[in-house]
Amino acid sequence: MNRVVHLDAPQWRGPDLQELVSKVALGEQDAFGQLYDAVAGRVLGLVRRVLRDPAQSEEVAQEVLLEVWRTASRYQPERGEVMSWVLTIAHRRAVDRVRSAQAASDREQRVASQAYAPAFDEVAEQVEGRLEREQVRRCLKTLTELQNESVTLAYYRGFSYREVADMLNVPLGTIKTRMRDGLIRLRDCLGVGS
């Protein structure tokens, strides 16, 4: 029997993640293996963009996937796609790791600085840094709401342009235009040469 393939027909793109999560929630290990294979690469990619450290990224990615295994029963399809749910867990874990590392570094610096009086130049540099951060905040307020949202998601939350487009349900070209226009506006506001 000859099979007719329509070019317009939607192509199969992999396992049904929602079905897999339902099975994982019931404790099916094979389903978890399939879910793992389907999402692990994107999880590691996102975590690596946030952490920038390969070893820590792998560790956090494993923690994320373990959390997916343990919390699969809490997934609510009406609140979003499975991949979005998993990547949200991954992003939160990665940010938590960054914050934890920053807190440890801050504690070490406080202990070290208790016996050290900063030189004048360090104080001046801190003041300059604060002034620059305040100027960036002021300039961000000059952006349109859409530009500000796009720039914030990309540069402060670590999402790629494609992820920002998916999150905002806007075409990728529109996001690129918003980002370009927003960054030009920031450059001009900050007085940075092109």
Coordinates of C-alpha atoms in Angstrom, one line a residue:
M1 CA 0.0 0.0 0.0
N2 CA 1.4 3.4 -1.0
R3 CA 1.5 6.1 1.7
V4 CA 0.8 9.6 0.7
V5 CA 2.9 12.2 2.7
H6 CA 1.6 15.7 2.7
L7 CA 4.2 18.4 3.0
D8 CA 1.7 20.6 4.9
A9 CA 1.2 17.9 7.6
P10 CA 2.7 18.7 10.9
Q11 CA 5.9 16.6 11.5
W12 CA 6.4 14.6 14.7
R13 CA 9.0 16.5 16.8
G14 CA 9.6 14.1 19.6
P15 CA 7.8 12.7 22.6
D16 CA 4.7 14.3 24.1
L17 CA 6.3 15.9 27.1
Q18 CA 3.0 16.4 28.9
E19 CA 2.3 12.7 28.6
L20 CA 5.8 11.9 29.8
V21 CA 5.4 14.1 32.9
S22 CA 2.1 12.4 33.7
K23 CA 3.8 9.1 33.6
V24 CA 6.8 10.3 35.6
A25 CA 4.3 11.6 38.3
L26 CA 3.2 7.9 38.5
G27 CA 6.8 6.8 39.1
E28 CA 7.5 5.4 35.6
Q29 CA 11.3 5.3 35.3
D30 CA 11.3 4.7 31.5
A31 CA 9.1 7.8 31.0
F32 CA 11.6 9.8 33.1
G33 CA 14.4 8.5 30.9
Q34 CA 12.6 9.8 27.8
L35 CA 11.8 13.1 29.5
Y36 CA 15.4 13.4 30.6
D37 CA 16.7 12.8 27.1
A38 CA 14.2 15.4 25.7
V39 CA 15.0 18.2 28.1
A40 CA 18.5 17.7 29.5
G41 CA 20.3 19.5 26.7
R42 CA 18.2 22.7 27.0
V43 CA 18.4 22.6 30.9
L44 CA 22.2 22.3 30.8
G45 CA 22.4 25.1 28.2
L46 CA 20.3 27.5 30.2
V47 CA 22.1 26.7 33.5
R48 CA 25.5 27.1 31.8
R49 CA 24.5 30.5 30.4
V50 CA 23.7 31.7 34.0
L51 CA 26.6 30.0 35.9
R52 CA 29.3 30.1 33.2
D53 CA 31.1 27.2 35.1
P54 CA 30.9 23.8 33.4
A55 CA 31.2 21.7 36.5
Q56 CA 28.7 23.7 38.6
S57 CA 26.4 23.8 35.6
E58 CA 26.3 20.0 35.3
E59 CA 25.7 19.7 39.0
V60 CA 22.8 22.2 39.0
A61 CA 21.3 20.5 35.8
Q62 CA 21.3 17.2 37.7
E63 CA 19.6 18.8 40.7
V64 CA 17.0 20.3 38.3
L65 CA 16.2 17.0 36.7
L66 CA 16.0 15.3 40.1
E67 CA 13.6 18.0 41.1
V68 CA 11.5 17.3 38.0
W69 CA 11.4 13.6 39.0
R70 CA 10.3 14.5 42.5
T71 CA 7.8 17.2 41.6
A72 CA 6.3 15.9 38.4
S73 CA 2.9 15.4 40.1
R74 CA 2.8 19.2 40.8
Y75 CA 3.0 20.1 37.1
Q76 CA -0.1 22.0 36.0
P77 CA -0.7 21.9 32.2
E78 CA -3.0 24.9 32.3
R79 CA -0.2 27.1 33.6
G80 CA 2.2 26.4 30.7
E81 CA 4.1 24.0 28.6
V82 CA 6.3 21.3 30.1
M83 CA 9.5 22.7 28.7
S84 CA 8.7 26.2 30.2
W85 CA 8.0 24.6 33.5
V86 CA 11.3 22.6 33.5
L87 CA 13.3 25.7 32.3
T88 CA 11.8 27.8 35.0
I89 CA 13.0 25.3 37.6
A90 CA 16.4 25.3 35.9
H91 CA 16.6 29.1 35.8
R92 CA 15.6 29.4 39.5
R93 CA 18.1 26.8 40.6
A94 CA 20.9 28.5 38.6
V95 CA 20.1 31.9 40.0
D96 CA 19.9 30.4 43.5
R97 CA 23.4 28.9 43.0
V98 CA 24.7 32.3 41.8
R99 CA 23.2 34.0 44.8
S100 CA 24.6 31.4 47.2
A101 CA 28.1 31.8 45.7
Q102 CA 27.7 35.6 45.9
A103 CA 26.6 35.3 49.6
A104 CA 29.6 33.1 50.4
S105 CA 31.9 35.5 48.6
D106 CA 30.4 38.5 50.5
R107 CA 30.8 36.7 53.8
E108 CA 34.5 36.1 53.0
Q109 CA 35.0 39.7 52.0
R110 CA 33.3 41.0 55.2
V111 CA 35.6 38.8 57.3
A112 CA 38.7 39.9 55.3
S113 CA 37.7 43.6 55.4
Q114 CA 37.2 43.7 59.1
A115 CA 40.9 43.9 59.6
Y116 CA 41.5 46.1 56.5
A117 CA 40.7 49.8 56.1
P118 CA 40.0 50.5 52.4
A119 CA 42.2 53.1 50.6
F120 CA 40.6 56.3 49.3
D121 CA 40.7 55.1 45.7
E122 CA 38.6 52.0 46.6
V123 CA 36.0 54.2 48.2
A124 CA 36.0 56.5 45.2
E125 CA 35.6 53.5 42.9
Q126 CA 32.6 52.2 44.9
V127 CA 30.9 55.6 44.7
E128 CA 31.6 55.7 41.0
G129 CA 30.1 52.3 40.6
R130 CA 27.0 53.2 42.5
L131 CA 26.6 56.4 40.4
E132 CA 27.0 54.4 37.2
R133 CA 24.4 51.8 38.4
E134 CA 22.0 54.6 39.2
Q135 CA 22.5 56.2 35.8
V136 CA 21.7 52.8 34.1
R137 CA 18.5 52.6 36.2
R138 CA 17.5 56.1 35.1
C139 CA 18.3 55.3 31.5
L140 CA 16.3 52.0 31.7
K141 CA 13.3 54.1 32.7
T142 CA 13.6 56.0 29.4
L143 CA 12.9 52.9 27.4
T144 CA 9.4 52.0 26.3
E145 CA 7.8 49.3 28.5
L146 CA 8.3 46.7 25.8
Q147 CA 11.9 47.6 25.3
N148 CA 12.6 47.6 29.0
E149 CA 10.9 44.2 29.4
S150 CA 12.9 42.7 26.5
V151 CA 16.2 44.1 27.7
T152 CA 15.6 43.1 31.3
L153 CA 14.8 39.5 30.3
A154 CA 17.8 39.2 28.0
Y155 CA 20.5 41.0 30.0
Y156 CA 19.4 40.7 33.6
R157 CA 17.6 37.4 33.6
G158 CA 19.9 35.7 31.1
F159 CA 17.4 34.5 28.5
S160 CA 18.3 34.3 24.8
Y161 CA 16.5 36.4 22.3
R162 CA 14.6 33.3 21.1
E163 CA 13.5 32.5 24.7
V164 CA 12.4 36.2 25.2
A165 CA 10.4 35.9 22.0
D166 CA 8.7 32.7 23.2
M167 CA 8.1 34.1 26.7
L168 CA 6.5 37.2 25.4
N169 CA 4.7 35.4 22.5
V170 CA 6.2 37.8 20.0
P171 CA 8.1 37.0 16.7
L172 CA 11.9 36.8 17.1
G173 CA 12.4 39.6 14.6
T174 CA 10.3 41.9 16.7
I175 CA 12.3 41.1 19.8
K176 CA 15.6 41.8 17.9
T177 CA 14.2 45.1 16.8
R178 CA 13.1 46.0 20.3
M179 CA 16.5 45.0 21.7
R180 CA 18.4 47.0 19.1
D181 CA 16.3 50.1 19.6
G182 CA 16.4 49.8 23.3
L183 CA 20.2 49.3 23.4
I184 CA 20.7 52.3 21.1
R185 CA 18.6 54.4 23.4
L186 CA 20.5 53.2 26.4
R187 CA 23.8 53.9 24.7
D188 CA 22.7 57.5 23.9
C189 CA 21.3 58.1 27.4
L190 CA 24.6 56.8 29.0
G191 CA 26.6 58.9 26.6
V192 CA 28.6 55.9 25.3
G193 CA 30.2 56.3 21.9
S194 CA 29.1 53.9 19.2

